[in-house]
Coordinates of N, CA and C in Angstrom, one line a residue:
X1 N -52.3 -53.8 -2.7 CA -53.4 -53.3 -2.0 C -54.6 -54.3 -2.1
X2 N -54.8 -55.1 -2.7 CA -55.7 -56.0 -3.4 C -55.9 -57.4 -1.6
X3 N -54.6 -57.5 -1.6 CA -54.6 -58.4 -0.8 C -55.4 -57.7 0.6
X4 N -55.6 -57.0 1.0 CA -56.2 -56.0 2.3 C -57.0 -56.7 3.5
X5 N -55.9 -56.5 4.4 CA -56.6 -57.3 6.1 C -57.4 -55.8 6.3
X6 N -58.9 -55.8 6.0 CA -60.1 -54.5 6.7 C -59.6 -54.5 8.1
X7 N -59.8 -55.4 8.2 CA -59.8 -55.4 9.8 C -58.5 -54.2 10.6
X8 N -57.0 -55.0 10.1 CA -56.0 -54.2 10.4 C -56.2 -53.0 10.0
X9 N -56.5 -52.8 8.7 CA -57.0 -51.2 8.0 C -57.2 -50.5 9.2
X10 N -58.5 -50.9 9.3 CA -59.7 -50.0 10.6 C -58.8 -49.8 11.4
X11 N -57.9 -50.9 12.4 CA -57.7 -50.5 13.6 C -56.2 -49.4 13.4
X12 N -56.4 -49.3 12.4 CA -54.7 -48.8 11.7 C -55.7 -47.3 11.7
X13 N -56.4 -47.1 10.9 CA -56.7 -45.9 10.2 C -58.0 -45.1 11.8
X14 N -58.6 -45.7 12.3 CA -59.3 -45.5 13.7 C -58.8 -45.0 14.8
X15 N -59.3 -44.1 15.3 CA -58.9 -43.3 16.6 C -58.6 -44.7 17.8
X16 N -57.2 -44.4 18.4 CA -56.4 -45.3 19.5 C -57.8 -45.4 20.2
X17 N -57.6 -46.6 21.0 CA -58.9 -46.8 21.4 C -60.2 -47.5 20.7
X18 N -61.1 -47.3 19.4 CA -62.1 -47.3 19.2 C -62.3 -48.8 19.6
X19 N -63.2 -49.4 19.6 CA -63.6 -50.7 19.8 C -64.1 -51.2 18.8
X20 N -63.8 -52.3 17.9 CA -64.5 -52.3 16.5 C -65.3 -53.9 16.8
X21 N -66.5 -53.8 17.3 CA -67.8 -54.7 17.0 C -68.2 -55.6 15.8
X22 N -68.1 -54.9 14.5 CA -68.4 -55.8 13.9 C -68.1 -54.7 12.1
X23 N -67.9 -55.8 11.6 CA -67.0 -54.9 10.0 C -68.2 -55.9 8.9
X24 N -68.7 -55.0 8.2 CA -69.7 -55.5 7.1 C -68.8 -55.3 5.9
X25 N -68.6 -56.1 4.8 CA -67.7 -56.1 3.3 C -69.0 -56.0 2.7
X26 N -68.3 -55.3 1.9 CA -70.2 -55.6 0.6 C -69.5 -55.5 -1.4
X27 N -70.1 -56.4 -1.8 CA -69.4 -56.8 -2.9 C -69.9 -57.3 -3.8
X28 N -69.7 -57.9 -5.1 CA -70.4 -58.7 -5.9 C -69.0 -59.7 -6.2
X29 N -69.7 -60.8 -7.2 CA -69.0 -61.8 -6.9 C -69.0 -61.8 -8.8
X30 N -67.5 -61.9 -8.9 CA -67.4 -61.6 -10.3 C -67.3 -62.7 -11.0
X31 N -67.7 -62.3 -12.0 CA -68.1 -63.3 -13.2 C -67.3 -64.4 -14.1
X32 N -67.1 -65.6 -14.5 CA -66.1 -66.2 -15.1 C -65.6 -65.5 -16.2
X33 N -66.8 -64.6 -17.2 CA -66.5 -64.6 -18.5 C -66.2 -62.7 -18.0
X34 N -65.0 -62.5 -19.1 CA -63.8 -63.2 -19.9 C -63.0 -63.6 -19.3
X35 N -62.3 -63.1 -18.0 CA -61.2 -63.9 -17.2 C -61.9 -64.4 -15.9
X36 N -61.3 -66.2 -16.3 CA -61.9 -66.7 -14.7 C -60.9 -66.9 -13.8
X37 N -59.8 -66.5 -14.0 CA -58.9 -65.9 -13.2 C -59.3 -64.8 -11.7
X38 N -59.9 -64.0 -12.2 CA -60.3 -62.8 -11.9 C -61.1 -63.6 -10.5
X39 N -62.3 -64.6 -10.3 CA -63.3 -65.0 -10.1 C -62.6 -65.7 -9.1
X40 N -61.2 -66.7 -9.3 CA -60.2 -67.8 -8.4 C -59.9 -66.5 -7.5
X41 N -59.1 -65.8 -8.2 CA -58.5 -64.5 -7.3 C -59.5 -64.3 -6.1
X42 N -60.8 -63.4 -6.4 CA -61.8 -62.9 -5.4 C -62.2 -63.7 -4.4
X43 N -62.2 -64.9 -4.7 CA -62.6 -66.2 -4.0 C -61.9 -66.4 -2.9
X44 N -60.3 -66.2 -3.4 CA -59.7 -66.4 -2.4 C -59.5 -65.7 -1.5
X45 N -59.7 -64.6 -1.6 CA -59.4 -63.1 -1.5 C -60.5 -63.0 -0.1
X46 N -62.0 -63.7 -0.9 CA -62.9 -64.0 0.7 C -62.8 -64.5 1.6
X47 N -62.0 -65.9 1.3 CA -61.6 -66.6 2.3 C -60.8 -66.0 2.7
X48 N -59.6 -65.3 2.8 CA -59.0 -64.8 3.8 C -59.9 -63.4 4.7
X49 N -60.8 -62.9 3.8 CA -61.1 -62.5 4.9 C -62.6 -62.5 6.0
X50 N -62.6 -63.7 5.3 CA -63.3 -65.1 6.8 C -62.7 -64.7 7.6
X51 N -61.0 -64.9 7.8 CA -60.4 -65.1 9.0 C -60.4 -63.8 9.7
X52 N -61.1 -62.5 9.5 CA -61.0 -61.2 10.2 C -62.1 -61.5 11.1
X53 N -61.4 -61.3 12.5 CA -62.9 -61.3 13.3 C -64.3 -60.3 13.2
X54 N -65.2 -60.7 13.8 CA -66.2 -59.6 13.5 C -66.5 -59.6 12.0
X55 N -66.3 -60.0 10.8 CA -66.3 -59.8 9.9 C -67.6 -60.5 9.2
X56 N -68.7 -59.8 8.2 CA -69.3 -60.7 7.5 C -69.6 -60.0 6.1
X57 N -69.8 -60.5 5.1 CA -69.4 -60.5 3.7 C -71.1 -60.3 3.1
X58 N -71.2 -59.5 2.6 CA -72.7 -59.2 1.7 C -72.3 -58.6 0.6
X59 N -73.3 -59.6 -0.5 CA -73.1 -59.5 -2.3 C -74.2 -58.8 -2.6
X60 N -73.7 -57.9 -3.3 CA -74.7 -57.4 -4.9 C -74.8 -58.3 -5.9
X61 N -74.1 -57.3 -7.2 CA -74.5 -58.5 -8.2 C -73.6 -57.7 -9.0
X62 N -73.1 -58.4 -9.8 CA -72.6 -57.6 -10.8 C -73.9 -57.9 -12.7
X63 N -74.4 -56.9 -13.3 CA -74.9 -57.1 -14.1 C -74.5 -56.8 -15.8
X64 N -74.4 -57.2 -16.8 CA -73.9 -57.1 -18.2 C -75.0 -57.2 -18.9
X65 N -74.8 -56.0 -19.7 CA -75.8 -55.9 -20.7 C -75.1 -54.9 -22.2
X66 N -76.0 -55.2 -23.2 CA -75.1 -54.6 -24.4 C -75.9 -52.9 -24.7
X67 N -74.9 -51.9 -24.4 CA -75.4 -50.4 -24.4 C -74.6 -50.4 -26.2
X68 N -75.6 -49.3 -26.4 CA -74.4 -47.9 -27.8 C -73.9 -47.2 -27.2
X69 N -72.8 -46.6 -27.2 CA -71.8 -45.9 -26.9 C -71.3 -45.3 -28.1
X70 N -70.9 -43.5 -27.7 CA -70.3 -42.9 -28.9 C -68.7 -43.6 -29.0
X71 N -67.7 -43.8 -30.2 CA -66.8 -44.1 -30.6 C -65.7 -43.2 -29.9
X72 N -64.4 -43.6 -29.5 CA -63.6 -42.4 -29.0 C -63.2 -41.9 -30.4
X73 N -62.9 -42.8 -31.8 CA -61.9 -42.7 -33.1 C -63.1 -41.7 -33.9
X74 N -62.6 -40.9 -34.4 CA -64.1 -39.6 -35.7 C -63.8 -40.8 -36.9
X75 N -64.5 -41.1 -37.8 CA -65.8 -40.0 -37.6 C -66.4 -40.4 -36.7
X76 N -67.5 -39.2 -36.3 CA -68.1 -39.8 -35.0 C -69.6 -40.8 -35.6
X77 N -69.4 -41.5 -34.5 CA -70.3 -43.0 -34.6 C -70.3 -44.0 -33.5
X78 N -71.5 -44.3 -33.0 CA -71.8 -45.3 -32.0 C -71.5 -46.2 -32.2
X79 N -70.9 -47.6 -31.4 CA -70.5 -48.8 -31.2 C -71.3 -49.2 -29.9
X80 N -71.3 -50.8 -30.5 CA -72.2 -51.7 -29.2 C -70.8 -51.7 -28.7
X81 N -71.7 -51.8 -27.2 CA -70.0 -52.6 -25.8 C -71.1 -53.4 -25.3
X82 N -70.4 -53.9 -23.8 CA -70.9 -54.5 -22.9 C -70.5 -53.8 -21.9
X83 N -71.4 -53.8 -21.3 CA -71.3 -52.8 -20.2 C -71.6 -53.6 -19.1
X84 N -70.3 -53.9 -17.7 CA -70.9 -54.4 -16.6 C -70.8 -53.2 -15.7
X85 N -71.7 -53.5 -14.7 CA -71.9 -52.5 -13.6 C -71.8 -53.7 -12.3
X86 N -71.6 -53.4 -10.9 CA -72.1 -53.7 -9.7 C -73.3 -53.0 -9.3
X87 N -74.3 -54.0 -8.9 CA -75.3 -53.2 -8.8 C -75.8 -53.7 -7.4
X88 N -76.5 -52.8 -6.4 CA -76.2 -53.4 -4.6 C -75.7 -53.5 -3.7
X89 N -74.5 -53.3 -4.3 CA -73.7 -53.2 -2.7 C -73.9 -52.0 -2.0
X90 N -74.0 -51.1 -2.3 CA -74.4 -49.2 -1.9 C -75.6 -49.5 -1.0
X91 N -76.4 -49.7 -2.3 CA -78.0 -50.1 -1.2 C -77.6 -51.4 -0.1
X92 N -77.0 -52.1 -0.4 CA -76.6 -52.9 0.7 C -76.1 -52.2 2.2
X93 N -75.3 -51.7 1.5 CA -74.5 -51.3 2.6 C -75.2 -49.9 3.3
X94 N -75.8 -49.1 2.5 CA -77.2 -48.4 2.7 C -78.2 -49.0 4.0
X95 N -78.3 -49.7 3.9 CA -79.8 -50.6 4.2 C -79.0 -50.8 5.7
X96 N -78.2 -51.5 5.5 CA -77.6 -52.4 6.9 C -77.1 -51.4 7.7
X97 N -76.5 -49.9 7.2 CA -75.9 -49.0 8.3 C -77.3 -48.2 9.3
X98 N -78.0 -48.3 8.1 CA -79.4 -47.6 9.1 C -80.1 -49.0 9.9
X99 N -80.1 -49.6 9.4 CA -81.0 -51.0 10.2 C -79.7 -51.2 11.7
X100 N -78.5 -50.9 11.4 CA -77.4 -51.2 12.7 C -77.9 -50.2 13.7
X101 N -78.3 -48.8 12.9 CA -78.2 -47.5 13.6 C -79.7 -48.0 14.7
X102 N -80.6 -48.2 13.9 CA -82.1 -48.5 14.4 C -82.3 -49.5 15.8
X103 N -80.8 -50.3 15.4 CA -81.2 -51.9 16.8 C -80.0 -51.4 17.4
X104 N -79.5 -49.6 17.7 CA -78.6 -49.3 18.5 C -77.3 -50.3 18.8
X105 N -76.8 -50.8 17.4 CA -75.8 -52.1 17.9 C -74.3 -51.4 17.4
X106 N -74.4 -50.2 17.2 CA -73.0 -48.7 17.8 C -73.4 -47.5 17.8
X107 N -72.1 -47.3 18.1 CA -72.7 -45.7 18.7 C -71.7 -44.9 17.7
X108 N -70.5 -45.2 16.9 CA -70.1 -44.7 15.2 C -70.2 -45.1 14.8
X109 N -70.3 -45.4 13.4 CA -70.2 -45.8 11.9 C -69.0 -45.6 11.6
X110 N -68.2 -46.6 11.2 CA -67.0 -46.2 10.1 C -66.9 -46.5 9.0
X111 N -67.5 -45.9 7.9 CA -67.7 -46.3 6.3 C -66.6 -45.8 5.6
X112 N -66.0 -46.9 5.3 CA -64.7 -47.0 3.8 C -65.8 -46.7 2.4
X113 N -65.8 -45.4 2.2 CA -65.9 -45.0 0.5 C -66.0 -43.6 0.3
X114 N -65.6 -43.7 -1.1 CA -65.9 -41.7 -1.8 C -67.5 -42.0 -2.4
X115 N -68.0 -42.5 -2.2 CA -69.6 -42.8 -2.8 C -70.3 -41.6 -2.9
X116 N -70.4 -40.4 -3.2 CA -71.5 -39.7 -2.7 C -73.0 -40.0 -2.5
X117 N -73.6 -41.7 -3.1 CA -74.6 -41.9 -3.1 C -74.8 -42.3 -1.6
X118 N -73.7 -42.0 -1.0 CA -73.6 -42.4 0.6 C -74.3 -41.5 1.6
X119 N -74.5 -40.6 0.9 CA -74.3 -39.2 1.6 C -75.7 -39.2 2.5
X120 N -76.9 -39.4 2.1 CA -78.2 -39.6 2.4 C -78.3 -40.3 3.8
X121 N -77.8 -41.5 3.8 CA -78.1 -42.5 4.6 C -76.7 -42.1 6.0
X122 N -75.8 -41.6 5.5 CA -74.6 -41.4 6.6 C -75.0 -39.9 7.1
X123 N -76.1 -39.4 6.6 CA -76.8 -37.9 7.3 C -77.8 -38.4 8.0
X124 N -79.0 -39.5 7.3 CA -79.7 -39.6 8.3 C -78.9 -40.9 10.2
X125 N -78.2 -41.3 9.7 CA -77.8 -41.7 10.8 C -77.0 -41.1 11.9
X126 N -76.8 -40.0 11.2 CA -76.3 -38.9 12.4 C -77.4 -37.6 12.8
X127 N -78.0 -37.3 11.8 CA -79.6 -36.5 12.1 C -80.5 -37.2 13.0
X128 N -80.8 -38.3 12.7 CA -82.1 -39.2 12.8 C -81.9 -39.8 13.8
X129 N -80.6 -40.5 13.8 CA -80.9 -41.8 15.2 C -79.4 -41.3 16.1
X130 N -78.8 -40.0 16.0 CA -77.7 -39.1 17.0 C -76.7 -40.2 17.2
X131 N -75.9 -41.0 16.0 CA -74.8 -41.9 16.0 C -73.8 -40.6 15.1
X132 N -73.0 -41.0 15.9 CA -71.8 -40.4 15.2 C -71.1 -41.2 14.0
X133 N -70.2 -40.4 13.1 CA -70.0 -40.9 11.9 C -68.6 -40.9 11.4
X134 N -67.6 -41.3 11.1 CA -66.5 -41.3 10.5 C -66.9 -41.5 9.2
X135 N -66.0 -40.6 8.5 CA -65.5 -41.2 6.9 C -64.2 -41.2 6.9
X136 N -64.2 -43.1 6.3 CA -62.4 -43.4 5.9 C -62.7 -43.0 4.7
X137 N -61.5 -42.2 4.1 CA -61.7 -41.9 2.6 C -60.9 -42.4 2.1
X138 N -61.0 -43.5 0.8 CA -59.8 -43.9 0.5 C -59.4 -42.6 -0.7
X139 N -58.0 -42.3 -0.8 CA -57.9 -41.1 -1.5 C -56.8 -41.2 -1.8
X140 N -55.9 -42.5 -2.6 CA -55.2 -42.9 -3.2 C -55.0 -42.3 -4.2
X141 N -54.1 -42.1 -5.3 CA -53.7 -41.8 -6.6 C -54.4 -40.6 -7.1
X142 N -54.0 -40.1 -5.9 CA -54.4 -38.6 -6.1 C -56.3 -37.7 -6.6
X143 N -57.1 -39.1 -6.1 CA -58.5 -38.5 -6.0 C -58.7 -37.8 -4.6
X144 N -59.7 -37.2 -4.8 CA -59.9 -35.9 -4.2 C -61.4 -36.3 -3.2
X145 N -61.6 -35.7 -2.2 CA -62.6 -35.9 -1.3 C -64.3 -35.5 -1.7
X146 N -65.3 -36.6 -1.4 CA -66.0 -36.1 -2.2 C -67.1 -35.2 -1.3
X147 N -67.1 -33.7 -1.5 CA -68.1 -32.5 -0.9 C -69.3 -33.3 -0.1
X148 N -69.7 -33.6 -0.8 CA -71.3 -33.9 -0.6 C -70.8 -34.8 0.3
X149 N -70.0 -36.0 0.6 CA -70.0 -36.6 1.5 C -69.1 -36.2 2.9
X150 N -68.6 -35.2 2.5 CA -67.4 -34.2 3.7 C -68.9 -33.3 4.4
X151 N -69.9 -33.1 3.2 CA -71.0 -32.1 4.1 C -71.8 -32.9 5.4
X152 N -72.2 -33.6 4.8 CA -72.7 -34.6 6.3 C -72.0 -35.4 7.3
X153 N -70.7 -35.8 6.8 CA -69.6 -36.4 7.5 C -68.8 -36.0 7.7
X154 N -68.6 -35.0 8.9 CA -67.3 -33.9 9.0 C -66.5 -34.7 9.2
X155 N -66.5 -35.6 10.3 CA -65.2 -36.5 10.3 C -64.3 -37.3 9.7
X156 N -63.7 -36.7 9.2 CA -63.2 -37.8 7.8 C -61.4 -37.9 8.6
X157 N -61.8 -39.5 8.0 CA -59.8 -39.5 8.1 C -59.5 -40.5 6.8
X158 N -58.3 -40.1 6.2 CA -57.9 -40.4 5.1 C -56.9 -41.8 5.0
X159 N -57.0 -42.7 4.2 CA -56.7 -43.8 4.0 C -55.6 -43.3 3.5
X160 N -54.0 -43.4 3.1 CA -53.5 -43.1 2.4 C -52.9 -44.6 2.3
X161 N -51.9 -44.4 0.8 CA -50.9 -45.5 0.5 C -50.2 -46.3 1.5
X162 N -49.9 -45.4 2.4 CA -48.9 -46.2 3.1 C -49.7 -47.3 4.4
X163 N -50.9 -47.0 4.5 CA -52.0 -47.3 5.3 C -52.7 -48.9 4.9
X164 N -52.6 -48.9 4.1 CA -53.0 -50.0 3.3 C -51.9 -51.0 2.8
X165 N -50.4 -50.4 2.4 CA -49.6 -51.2 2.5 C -49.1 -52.3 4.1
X166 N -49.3 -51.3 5.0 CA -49.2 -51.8 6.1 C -50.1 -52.8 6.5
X167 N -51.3 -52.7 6.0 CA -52.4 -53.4 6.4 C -52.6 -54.9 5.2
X168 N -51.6 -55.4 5.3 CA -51.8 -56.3 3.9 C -51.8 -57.7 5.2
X169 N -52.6 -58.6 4.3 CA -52.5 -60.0 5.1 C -51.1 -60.5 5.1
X170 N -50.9 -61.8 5.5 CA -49.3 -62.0 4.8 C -49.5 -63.0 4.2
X171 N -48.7 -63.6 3.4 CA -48.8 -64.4 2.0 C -49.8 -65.7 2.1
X172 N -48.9 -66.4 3.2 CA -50.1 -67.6 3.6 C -50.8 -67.6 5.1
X173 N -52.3 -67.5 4.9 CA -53.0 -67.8 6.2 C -53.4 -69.2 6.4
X174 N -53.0 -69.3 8.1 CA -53.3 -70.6 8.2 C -54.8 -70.7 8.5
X175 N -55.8 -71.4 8.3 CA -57.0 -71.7 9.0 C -57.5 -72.8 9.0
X176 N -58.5 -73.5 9.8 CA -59.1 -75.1 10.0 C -58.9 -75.4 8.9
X177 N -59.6 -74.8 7.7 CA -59.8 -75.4 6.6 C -58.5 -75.9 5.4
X178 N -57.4 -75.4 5.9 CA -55.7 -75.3 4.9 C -55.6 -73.8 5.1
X179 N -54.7 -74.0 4.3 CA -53.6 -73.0 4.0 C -54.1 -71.6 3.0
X180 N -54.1 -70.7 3.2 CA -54.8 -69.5 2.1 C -53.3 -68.9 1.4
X181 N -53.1 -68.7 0.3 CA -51.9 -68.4 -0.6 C -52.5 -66.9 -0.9
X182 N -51.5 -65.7 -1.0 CA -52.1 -65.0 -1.8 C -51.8 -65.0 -3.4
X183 N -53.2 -64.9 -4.0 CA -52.8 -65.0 -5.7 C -51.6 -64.1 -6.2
X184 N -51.0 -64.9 -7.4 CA -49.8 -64.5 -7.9 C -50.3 -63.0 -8.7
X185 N -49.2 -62.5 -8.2 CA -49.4 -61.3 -9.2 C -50.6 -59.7 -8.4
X186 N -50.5 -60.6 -6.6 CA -51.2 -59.3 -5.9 C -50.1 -58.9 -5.1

């Protein structure tokens, strides 16, 4: 699932017909430390999906910082961690669905997430500026739909496993630039 053509997704998971204009990714770009593995992987992972038309790629950040945390083992007692978060892509993806809604450049929204922090901005774009709304939910391994985002977004269609399997790039893409491999082990 890692390897994922959006593009085929959408037109896979999308009412026959829809016309898909333009697909926003929103992401952060992960960090060398501890595995820079992880960082080769994603990298590549963008470049293939360069090759999706309509497609453009907007980063957050990912941020690390050292929190106390209670211990899972008793007695009970706090331990330092490191705590990373993504922080922005929400508000990213926030920001650009109402700014799309505002320069009238569709007439649906199709947002991939269970976010409920979504819920605000996928209400006011169907309240505020009368764009209609899909929710793709992804709802894999047995998580469950999230309320608050089913209240504003009646329309939901569900991502399932086999939807995503189908929707995989294939191993090597060709493009101007060479050849794209997918990393071992996706």
């Amino acid at each position: 699932d890692r390897w994922l053509d959006i593009g085929a997704l959408c037109q896979r998971v999308l009412p026959g017909g829809s016309q898909i204009t333009a697909i926003r990714y929103f992401t952060a770009r992960v960090k060398d430390k501890p595995k820079p593995e992880s960082r080769r992987r994603q990298e590549v992972y963008l470049r293939a999906l360069q090759t999706v038309p309509n497609l453009t790629i907007h980063f957050g950040q990912f941020l690390s910082h050292e929190v106390r945390m209670a211990s899972a083992k008793p007695p009970p007692r706090t331990v330092s961690v490191i705590k990373t978060e993504e922080k922005g892509s929400d508000v990213n993806l926030a920001s650009w669905l109402l700014l799309d809604a505002a320069q009238d450049k569709y007439d649906q929204a199709a947002v991939i997430t269970n976010d409920s922090d979504l819920a605000t901005p996928l209400d006011m774009v169907r309240r505020d500026f009368l764009k209609a709304t899909v929710l793709l939910a992804p709802l894999a391994n047995g998580r469950k739909l999230s309320k608050k985002l089913h209240s504003v977004c009646p329309q939901v269609r569900t991502i399932r496993r086999a939807a995503l399997g189908a929707s995989q790039f294939p191993e090597q893409l060709r493009t101007a630039r060479g050849v794209i491999h997918k990393p071992p082990h996706w």
